[in-house]
XYZ file of C-alpha atoms in Angstrom:
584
model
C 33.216 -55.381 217.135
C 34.436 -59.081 218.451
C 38.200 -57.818 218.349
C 37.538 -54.298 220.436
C 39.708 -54.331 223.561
C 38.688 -52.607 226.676
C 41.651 -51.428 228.773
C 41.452 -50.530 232.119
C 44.659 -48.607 233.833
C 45.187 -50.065 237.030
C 48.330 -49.069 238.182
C 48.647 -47.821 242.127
C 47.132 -44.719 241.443
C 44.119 -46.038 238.809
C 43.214 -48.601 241.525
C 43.181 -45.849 244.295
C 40.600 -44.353 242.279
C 38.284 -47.048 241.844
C 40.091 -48.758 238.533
C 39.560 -52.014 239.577
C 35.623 -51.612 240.346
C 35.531 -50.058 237.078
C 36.638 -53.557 235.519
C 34.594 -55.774 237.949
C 31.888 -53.436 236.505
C 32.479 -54.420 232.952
C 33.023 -57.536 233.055
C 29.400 -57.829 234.374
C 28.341 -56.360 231.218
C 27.105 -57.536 227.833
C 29.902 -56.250 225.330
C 29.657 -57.941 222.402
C 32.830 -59.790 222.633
C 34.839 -57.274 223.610
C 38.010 -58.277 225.272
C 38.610 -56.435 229.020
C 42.318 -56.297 230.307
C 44.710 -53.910 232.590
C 47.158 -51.672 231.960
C 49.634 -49.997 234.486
C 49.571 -46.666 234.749
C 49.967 -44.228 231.383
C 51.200 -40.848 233.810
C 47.749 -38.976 233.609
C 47.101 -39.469 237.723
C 44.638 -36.387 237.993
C 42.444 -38.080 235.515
C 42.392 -41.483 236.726
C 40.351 -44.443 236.795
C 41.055 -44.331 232.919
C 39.825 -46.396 230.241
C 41.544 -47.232 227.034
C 39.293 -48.339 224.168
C 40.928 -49.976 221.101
C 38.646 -50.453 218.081
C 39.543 -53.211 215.203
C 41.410 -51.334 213.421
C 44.053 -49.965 216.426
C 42.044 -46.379 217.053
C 41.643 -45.290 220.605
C 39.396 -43.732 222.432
C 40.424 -42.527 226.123
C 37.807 -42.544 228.710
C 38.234 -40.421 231.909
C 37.262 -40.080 235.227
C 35.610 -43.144 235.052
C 33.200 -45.082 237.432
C 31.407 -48.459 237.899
C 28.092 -46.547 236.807
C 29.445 -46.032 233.881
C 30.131 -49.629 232.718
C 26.247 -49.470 231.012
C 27.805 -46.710 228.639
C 31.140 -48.379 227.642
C 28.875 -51.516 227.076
C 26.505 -49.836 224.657
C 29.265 -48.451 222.995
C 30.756 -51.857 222.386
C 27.909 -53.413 221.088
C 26.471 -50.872 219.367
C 29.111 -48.415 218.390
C 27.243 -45.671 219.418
C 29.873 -42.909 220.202
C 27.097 -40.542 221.953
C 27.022 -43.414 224.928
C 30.680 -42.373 225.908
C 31.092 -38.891 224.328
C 31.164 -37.667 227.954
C 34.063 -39.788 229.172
C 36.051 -38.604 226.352
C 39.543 -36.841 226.910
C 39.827 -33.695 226.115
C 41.810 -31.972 223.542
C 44.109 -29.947 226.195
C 44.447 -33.189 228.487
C 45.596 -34.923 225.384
C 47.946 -32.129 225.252
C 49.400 -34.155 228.466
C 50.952 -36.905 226.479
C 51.595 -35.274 223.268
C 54.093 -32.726 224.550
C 56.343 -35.396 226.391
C 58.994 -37.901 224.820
C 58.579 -41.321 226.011
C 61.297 -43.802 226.302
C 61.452 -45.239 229.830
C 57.424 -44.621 229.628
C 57.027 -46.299 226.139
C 55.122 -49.161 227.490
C 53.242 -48.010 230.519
C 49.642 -47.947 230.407
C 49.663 -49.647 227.125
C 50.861 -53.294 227.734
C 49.742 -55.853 230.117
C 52.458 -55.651 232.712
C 51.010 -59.272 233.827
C 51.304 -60.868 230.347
C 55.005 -61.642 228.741
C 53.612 -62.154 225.662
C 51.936 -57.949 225.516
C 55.707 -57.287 226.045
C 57.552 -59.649 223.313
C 55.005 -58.271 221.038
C 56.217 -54.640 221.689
C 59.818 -55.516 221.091
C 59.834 -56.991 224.655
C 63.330 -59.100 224.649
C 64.848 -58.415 221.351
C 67.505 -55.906 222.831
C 68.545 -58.417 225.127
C 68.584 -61.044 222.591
C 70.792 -58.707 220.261
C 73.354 -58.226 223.062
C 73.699 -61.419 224.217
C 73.783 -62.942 220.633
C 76.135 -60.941 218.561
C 77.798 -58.110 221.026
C 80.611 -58.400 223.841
C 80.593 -56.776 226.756
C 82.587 -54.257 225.917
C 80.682 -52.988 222.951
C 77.708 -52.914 224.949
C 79.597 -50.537 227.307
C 80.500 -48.672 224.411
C 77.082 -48.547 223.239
C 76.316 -46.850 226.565
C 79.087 -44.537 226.483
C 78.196 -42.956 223.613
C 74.647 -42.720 224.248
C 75.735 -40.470 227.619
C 73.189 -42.158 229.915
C 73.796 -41.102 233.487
C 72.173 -42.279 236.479
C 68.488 -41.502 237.031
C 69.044 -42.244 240.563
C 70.003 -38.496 241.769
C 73.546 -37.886 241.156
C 74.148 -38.215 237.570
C 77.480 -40.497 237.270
C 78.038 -42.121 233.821
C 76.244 -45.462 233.754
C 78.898 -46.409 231.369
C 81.865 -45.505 233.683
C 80.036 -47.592 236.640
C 79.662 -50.589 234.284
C 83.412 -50.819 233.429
C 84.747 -50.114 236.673
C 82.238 -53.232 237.974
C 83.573 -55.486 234.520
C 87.389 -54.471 235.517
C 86.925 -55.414 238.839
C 89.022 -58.466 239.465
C 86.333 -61.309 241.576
C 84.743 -64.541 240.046
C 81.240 -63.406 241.253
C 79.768 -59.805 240.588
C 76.426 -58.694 241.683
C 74.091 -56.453 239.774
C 71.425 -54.681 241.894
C 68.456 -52.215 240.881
C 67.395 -49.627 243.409
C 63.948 -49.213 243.618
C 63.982 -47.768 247.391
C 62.560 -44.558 246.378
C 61.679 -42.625 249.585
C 61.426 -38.992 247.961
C 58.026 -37.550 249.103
C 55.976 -36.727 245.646
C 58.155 -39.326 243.884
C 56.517 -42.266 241.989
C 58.581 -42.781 238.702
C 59.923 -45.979 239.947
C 57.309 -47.183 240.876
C 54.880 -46.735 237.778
C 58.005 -48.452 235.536
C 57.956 -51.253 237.704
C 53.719 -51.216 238.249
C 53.551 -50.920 234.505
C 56.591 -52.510 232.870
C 58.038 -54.998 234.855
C 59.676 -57.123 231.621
C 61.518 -53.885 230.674
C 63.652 -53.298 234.156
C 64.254 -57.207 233.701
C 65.109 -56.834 230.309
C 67.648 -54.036 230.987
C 69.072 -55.041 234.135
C 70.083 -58.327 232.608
C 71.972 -56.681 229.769
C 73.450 -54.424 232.696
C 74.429 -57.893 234.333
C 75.940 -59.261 230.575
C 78.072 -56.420 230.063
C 79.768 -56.155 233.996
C 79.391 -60.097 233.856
C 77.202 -61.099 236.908
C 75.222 -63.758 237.137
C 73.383 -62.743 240.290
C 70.922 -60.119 240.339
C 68.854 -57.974 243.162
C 66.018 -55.613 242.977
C 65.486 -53.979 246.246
C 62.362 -51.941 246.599
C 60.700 -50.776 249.374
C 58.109 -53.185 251.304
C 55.421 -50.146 250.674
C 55.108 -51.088 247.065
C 52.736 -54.551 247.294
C 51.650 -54.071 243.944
C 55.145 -53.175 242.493
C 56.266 -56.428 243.831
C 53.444 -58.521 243.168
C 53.856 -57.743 239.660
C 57.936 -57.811 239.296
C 57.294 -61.174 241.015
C 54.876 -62.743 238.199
C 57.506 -61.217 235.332
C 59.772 -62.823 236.942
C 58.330 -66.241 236.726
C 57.571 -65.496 233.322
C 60.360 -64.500 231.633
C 62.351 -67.328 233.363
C 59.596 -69.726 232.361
C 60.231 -68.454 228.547
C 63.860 -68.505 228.955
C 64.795 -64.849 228.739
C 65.992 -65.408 232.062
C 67.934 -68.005 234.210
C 70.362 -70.643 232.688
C 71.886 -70.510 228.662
C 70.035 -66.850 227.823
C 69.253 -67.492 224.054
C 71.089 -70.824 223.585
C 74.716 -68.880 224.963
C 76.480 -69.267 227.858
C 75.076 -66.116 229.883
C 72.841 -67.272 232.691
C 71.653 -64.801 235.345
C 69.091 -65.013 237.855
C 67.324 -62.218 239.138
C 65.863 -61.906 243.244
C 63.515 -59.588 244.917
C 64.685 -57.908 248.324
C 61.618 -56.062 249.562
C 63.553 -52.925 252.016
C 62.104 -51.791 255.205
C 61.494 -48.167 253.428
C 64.520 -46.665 254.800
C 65.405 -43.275 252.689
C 69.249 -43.659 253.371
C 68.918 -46.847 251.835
C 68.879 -44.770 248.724
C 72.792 -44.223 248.980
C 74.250 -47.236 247.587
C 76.376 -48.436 250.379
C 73.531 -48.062 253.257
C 71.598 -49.922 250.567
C 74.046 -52.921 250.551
C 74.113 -53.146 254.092
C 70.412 -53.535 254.199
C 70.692 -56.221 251.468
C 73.168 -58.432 253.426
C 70.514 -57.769 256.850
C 72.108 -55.202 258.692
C 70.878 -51.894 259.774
C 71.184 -49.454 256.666
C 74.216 -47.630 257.263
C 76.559 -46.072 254.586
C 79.940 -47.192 254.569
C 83.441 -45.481 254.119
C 84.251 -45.481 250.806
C 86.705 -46.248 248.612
C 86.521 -48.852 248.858
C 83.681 -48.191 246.019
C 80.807 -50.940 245.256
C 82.552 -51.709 241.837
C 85.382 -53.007 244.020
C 83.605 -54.260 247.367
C 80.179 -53.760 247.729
C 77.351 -57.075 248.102
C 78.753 -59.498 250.366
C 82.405 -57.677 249.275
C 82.261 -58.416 245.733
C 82.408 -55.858 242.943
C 78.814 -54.329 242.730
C 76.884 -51.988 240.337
C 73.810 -50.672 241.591
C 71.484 -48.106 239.500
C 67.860 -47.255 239.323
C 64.912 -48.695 237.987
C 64.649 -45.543 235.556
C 68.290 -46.139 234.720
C 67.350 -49.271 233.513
C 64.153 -48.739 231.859
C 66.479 -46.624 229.527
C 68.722 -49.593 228.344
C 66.766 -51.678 226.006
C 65.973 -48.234 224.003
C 69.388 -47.210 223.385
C 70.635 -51.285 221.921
C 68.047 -51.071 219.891
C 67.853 -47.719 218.457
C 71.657 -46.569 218.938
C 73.333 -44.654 221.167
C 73.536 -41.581 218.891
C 69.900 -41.829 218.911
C 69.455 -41.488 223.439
C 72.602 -38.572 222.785
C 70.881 -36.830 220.026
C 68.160 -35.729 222.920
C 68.980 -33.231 225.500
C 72.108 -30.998 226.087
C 75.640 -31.196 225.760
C 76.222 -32.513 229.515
C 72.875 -34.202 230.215
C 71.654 -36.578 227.468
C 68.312 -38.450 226.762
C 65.022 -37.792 228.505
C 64.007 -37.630 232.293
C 61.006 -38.972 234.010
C 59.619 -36.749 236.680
C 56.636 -37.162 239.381
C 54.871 -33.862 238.624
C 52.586 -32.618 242.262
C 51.315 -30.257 244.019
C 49.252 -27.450 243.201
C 49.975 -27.853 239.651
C 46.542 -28.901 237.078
C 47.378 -31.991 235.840
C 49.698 -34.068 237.796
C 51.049 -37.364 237.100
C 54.477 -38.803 235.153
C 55.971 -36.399 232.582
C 58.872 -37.854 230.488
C 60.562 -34.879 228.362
C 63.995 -34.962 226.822
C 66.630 -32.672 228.491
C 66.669 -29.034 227.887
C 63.393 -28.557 228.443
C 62.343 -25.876 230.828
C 60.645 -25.666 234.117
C 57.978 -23.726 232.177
C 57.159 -25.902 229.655
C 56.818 -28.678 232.177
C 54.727 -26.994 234.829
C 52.185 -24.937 232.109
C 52.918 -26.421 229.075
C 52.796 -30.172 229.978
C 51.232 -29.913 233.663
C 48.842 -27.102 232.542
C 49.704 -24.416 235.475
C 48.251 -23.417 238.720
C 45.402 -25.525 240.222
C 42.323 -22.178 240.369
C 44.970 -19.948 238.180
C 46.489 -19.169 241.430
C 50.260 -17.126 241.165
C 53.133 -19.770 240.994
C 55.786 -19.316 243.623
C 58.088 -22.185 243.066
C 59.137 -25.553 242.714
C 61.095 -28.270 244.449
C 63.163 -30.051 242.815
C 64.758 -33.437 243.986
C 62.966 -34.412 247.183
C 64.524 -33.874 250.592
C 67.439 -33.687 248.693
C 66.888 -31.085 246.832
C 65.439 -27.258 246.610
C 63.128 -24.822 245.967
C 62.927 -23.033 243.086
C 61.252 -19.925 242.454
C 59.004 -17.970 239.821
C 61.774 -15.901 238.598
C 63.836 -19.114 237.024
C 60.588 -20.740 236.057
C 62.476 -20.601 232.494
C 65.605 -22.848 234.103
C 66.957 -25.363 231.877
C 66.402 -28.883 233.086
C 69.785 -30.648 233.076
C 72.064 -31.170 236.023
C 74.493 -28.286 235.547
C 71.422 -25.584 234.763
C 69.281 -27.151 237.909
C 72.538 -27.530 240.228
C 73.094 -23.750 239.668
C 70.038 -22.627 241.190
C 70.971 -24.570 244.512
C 68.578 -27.823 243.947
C 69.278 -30.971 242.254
C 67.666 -33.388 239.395
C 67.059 -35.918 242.399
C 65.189 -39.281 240.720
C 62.850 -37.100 239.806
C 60.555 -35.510 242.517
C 58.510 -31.657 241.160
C 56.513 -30.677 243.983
C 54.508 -27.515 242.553
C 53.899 -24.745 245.163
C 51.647 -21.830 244.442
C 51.509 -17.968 246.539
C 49.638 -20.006 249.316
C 52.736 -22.288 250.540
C 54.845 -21.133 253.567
C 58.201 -21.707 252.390
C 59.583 -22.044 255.904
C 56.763 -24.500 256.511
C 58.118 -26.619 252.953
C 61.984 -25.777 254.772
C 60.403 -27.835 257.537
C 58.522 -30.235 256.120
C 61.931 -31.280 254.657
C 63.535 -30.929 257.694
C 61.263 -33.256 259.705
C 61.993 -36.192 257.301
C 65.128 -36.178 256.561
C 65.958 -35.805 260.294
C 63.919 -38.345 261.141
C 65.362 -40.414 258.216
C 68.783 -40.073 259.105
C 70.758 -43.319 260.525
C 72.363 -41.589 263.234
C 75.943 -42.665 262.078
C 77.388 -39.083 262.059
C 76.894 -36.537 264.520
C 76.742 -33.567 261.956
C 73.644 -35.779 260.181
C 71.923 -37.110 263.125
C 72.131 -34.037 265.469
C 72.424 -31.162 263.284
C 68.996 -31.983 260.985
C 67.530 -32.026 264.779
C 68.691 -28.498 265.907
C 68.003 -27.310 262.175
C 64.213 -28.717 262.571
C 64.129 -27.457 266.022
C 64.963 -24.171 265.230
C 62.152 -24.258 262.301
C 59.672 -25.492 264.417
C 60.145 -22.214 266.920
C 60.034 -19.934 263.750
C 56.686 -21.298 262.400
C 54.803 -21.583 265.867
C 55.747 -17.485 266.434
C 58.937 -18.073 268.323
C 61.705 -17.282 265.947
C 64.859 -15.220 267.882
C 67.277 -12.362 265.853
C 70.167 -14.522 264.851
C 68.434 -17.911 263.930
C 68.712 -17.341 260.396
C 72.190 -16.829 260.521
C 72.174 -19.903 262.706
C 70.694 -21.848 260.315
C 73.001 -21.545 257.960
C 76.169 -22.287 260.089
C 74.277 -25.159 260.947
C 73.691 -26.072 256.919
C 77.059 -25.830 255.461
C 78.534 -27.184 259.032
C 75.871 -30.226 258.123
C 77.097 -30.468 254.498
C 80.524 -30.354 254.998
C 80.971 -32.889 258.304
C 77.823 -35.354 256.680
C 79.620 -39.472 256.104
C 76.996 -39.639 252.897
C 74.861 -37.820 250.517
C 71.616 -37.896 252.927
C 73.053 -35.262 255.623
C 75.631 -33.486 252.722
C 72.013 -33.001 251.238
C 69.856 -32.421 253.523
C 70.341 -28.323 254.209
C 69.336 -27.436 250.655
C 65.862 -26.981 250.952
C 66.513 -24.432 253.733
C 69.346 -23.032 252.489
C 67.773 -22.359 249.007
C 64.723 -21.483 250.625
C 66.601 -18.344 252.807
C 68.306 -17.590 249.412
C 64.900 -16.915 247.602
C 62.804 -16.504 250.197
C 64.268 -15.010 253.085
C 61.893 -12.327 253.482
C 59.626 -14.566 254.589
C 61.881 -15.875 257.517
C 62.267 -12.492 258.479
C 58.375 -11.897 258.383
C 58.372 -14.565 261.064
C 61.077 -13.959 263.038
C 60.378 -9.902 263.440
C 57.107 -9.411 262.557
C 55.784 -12.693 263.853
C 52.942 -13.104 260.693
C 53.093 -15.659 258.070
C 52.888 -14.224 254.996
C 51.563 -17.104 253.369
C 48.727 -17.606 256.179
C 49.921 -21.108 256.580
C 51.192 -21.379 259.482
C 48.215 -21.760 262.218
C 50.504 -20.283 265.449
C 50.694 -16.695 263.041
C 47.219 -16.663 261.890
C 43.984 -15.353 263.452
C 40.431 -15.179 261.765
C 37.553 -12.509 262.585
C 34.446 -11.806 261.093
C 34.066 -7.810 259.396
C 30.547 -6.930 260.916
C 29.826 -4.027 258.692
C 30.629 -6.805 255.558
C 29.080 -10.106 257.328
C 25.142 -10.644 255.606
C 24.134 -13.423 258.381
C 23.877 -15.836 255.378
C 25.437 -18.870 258.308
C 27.321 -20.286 255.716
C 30.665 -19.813 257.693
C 29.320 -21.405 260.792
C 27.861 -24.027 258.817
C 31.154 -24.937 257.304
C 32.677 -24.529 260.401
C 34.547 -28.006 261.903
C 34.307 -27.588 265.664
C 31.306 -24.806 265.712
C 33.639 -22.090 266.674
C 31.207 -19.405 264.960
C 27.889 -18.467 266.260
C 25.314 -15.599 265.008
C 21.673 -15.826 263.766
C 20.549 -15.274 260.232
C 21.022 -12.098 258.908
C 23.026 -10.435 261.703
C 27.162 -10.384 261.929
C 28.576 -13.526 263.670
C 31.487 -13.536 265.173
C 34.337 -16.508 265.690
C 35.274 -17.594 269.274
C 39.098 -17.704 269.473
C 39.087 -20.586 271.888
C 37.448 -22.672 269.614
C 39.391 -21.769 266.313
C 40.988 -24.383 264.713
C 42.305 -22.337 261.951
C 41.531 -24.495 259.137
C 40.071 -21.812 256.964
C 36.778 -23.166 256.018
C 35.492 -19.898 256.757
C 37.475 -18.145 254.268
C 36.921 -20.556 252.119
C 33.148 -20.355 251.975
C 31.821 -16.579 252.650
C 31.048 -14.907 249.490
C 30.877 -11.745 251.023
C 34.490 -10.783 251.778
C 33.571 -10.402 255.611
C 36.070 -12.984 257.014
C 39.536 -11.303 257.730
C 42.568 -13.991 257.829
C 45.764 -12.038 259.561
């Protein structure tokens, strides 16, 4: 078994888990010649650290939940071939269900290449779109190419990567800049940063035939400082592919030469709007500019510009090589191809879901993701970050494209799906929101930078009991006031999770506000705990469980829960079997 290879998925998330132990582990071992490498990360974070077998002849066998003990097992297995050592480890049937039900373009590679080896890549067509492009096609029939495949922007908004190109080629200006945003400062979002983790060549490879067709020879990742590993390996591809000559001076023998630099961003969400980003870039503060004029025009150091996302990118190789029919034969009329999201929350299987468009919340969140974490009741979903909204259990069927999504009051975003089941306060989510974008905002426009602050303000009163008659309606004078008088998509944004969160849920700020109870018994200012006397057995297990001893009783008789002491965590709850402790 000299040619088995023993793959261990260490992206972010794998290593957080105790991937790279795992592989310290093995390497320890006796395995018969077995060969151990890395992977990034293949999207299935709630089983991670993984391990991907690969027999002689290409089968694979997917180990989960892995540990350093059980590097004796895999080793056995590899010398032996004795399938009972790791029949344990084995992925299931319904978490193979995971990957099966998705599409996988932008995710093609990830988990399964060796985002530190070039030559993993070139051997999965790494290179060869670029090497088509810059070989036989022009720059305009690469736009083309685009066009017709209908690839928008997998940044947030949507705008016709296509359009953005052309406008950026048109632009009159001997040096153009091409520039990849990898800033993503969602909460719950990781898409960019398991392309980049996992499949560094690819962005490369796409953002240089982004930088053929506008004609730059200057190129700029910028992605936040928070992502050590991101950069560390964007860094190595770098040196790699320039080392090979896929990047740098005379691409393929031709006269395209492009070099590509890494701007490492202080994590600033408004950096996610393209202008605030540029700022940052040349070493100001990241504010948005006025615009027009637009980056295509004046943007990096006032040349014409085109920035788009990693996952933009990761898209572009695909479509040269397959066809642009092919990415626009995928998803709906208005919303082509497939879309990465970062599936969280209280949802069973979390982790990176790539489906084509047209799928529906449904099929994502119990099809793909599996449903509720303890079969709880699902009460909605956000969708797009700060940015975006809530969506609840009566348009769990919603198509996802940007029209069908945009409807219900949220967005696509990049890609954020935080999963919320009967147990989340939704004007706790409306503030959680709240609290970072207003704390995120640069403070350039009074609507932005003191209107999120009243808005949180006000939320903060209704969840600790002190909501007033009229702050609803307040709120939303404040929202569309916010939306309307914003400079740039950050504060224009910024109200929907409270305003779609009063649409759907407004009951709930009304529970608060008049009847001063949280519905959801999250919100610790709302809630009390007592113990039922006639229903408590004296079994201790409550005060045993308890954090700061705030229940006393001796065995066999009713305890009881000093109010003082209460921290409200709900350990309590949690752990009585009997029914005897009462949240209200």
């Amino acid at each position: 078994m000299s040619n088995m290879k023993i793959v261990v998925g260490e992206g972010s998330c794998g290593i957080a888990a105790g991937a790279e132990k795992v592989r310290q582990a093995l390497l320890k071992q006796e395995l018969g010649g077995a060969h151990v490498t890395i992977a990034g990360c293949v999207g299935m974070c709630y089983l991670e650290p993984i391990v991907d077998i690969y027999e002689e002849d290409g089968t694979l066998k997917r180990l989960v939940r892995v540990t350093e003990n059980d590097a004796a097992q895999i080793a056995q297995y590899a010398v032996t071939g004795d399938e009972s050592a790791i029949k344990e480890l084995l992925v299931s049937d319904e978490d193979k269900e995971f990957l099966e039900k998705q599409t996988r373009i932008a995710l093609r590679r990830c988990g399964i290449i060796n985002p530190e080896d070039i030559d993993d890549f070139v051997a999965a067509d790494g290179y060869t779109a670029l090497k088509k492009v810059v070989c036989e096609m022009t720059p305009q029939e690469v736009i083309e190419v685009i066009k017709t495949s209908g690839l928008a922007g997998r940044g947030g908004a949507g705008f016709p990567t296509w359009f953005k190109w052309n406008a950026a080629r048109e632009a009159q200006g001997d040096e153009k800049y091409l520039i990849c945003n990898a800033d993503e400062g969602d909460p719950g979002a990781f898409m960019d940063r398991a392309v980049i983790e996992s499949d560094p060549h690819n962005l490369i490879e796409g953002m240089l035939i982004g930088a053929y067709a506008i004609g730059a020879k200057n190129a700029v990742v910028y992605v936040r400082a928070e992502y050590p590993l991101a950069i560390k390996r964007l860094e190595k591809a770098i040196e790699q592919a320039t080392a090979a000559g896929f990047l740098g001076d005379n691409i393929f023998g031709t006269d395209f030469s492009c070099r590509i630099t890494i701007k490492a961003g202080a994590g600033a969400f408004v950096c996610g709007e393209e202008t605030a980003l540029i700022e940052s870039l040349e070493g100001h503060r990241g504010m948005p500019r006025l615009k027009p004029p637009f980056p295509a025009q004046s943007g990096y150091w006032r040349k014409p510009s085109n920035i788009n996302n990693v996952e933009t990118f990761a898209n572009v190789s695909w479509i040269i090589n397959n066809g642009g029919e092919a990415f626009a034969a995928m998803g709906t009329e208005g919303s082509k191809g497939t879309k990465v999201f970062a599936v969280t929350g209280k949802v069973k299987r979390s982790g990176l879901v790539e489906i084509p468009m047209g799928k529906t919340l449904r099929d994502v969140i119990f099809d793909i993701g599996g449903g509720m974490k303890g079969d709880r009741k699902f009460k909605a979903v956000q969708m797009g970050g700060p940015s975006g909204g809530c969506i609840p259990a009566s348009l769990i069927d919603t198509v996802i494209d940007y029209k069908a999504l945009g409807a219900t009051g949220a967005i696509m975003g990049s890609g954020g799906m935080v999963v919320m089941d009967e147990g989340t306060c939704m004007v706790g989510m409306a503030k959680f929101f709240l609290d970072f974008t207003a704390k995120e905002s640069c403070g350039k426009c009074i609507h932005c930078r003191i209107g999120t602050t009243r808005m949180l303000e006000i939320l903060t009163r209704i969840t600790n009991g002190n909501g007033k008659p009229g702050d609803v309606e307040l709120l939303e004078e404040l929202c569309y006031g916010i939306k309307d008088g914003a400079l740039c998509g950050l504060g224009q944004t910024a109200p929907n999770p409270v305003l779609t969160t009063l649409k759907y849920f407004k009951d709930e700020y009304i529970a608060h506000i008049e009847n001063k109870t949280c519905p959801a018994g999250e919100c610790s200012a709302l809630i009390s705990y007592s113990i039922d006397a006639d229903a408590c057995r004296g079994c201790t297990l409550c005060a045993r469980n308890c954090p700061v001893n705030a229940i006393s009783g001796e065995v066999k008789k009713p305890h009881v829960i000093d109010a003082e002491k209460c921290i409200k965590c709900g350990k309590c709850l949690e752990s009585c079997k009997f029914g005897a402790v009462i949240r209200k």
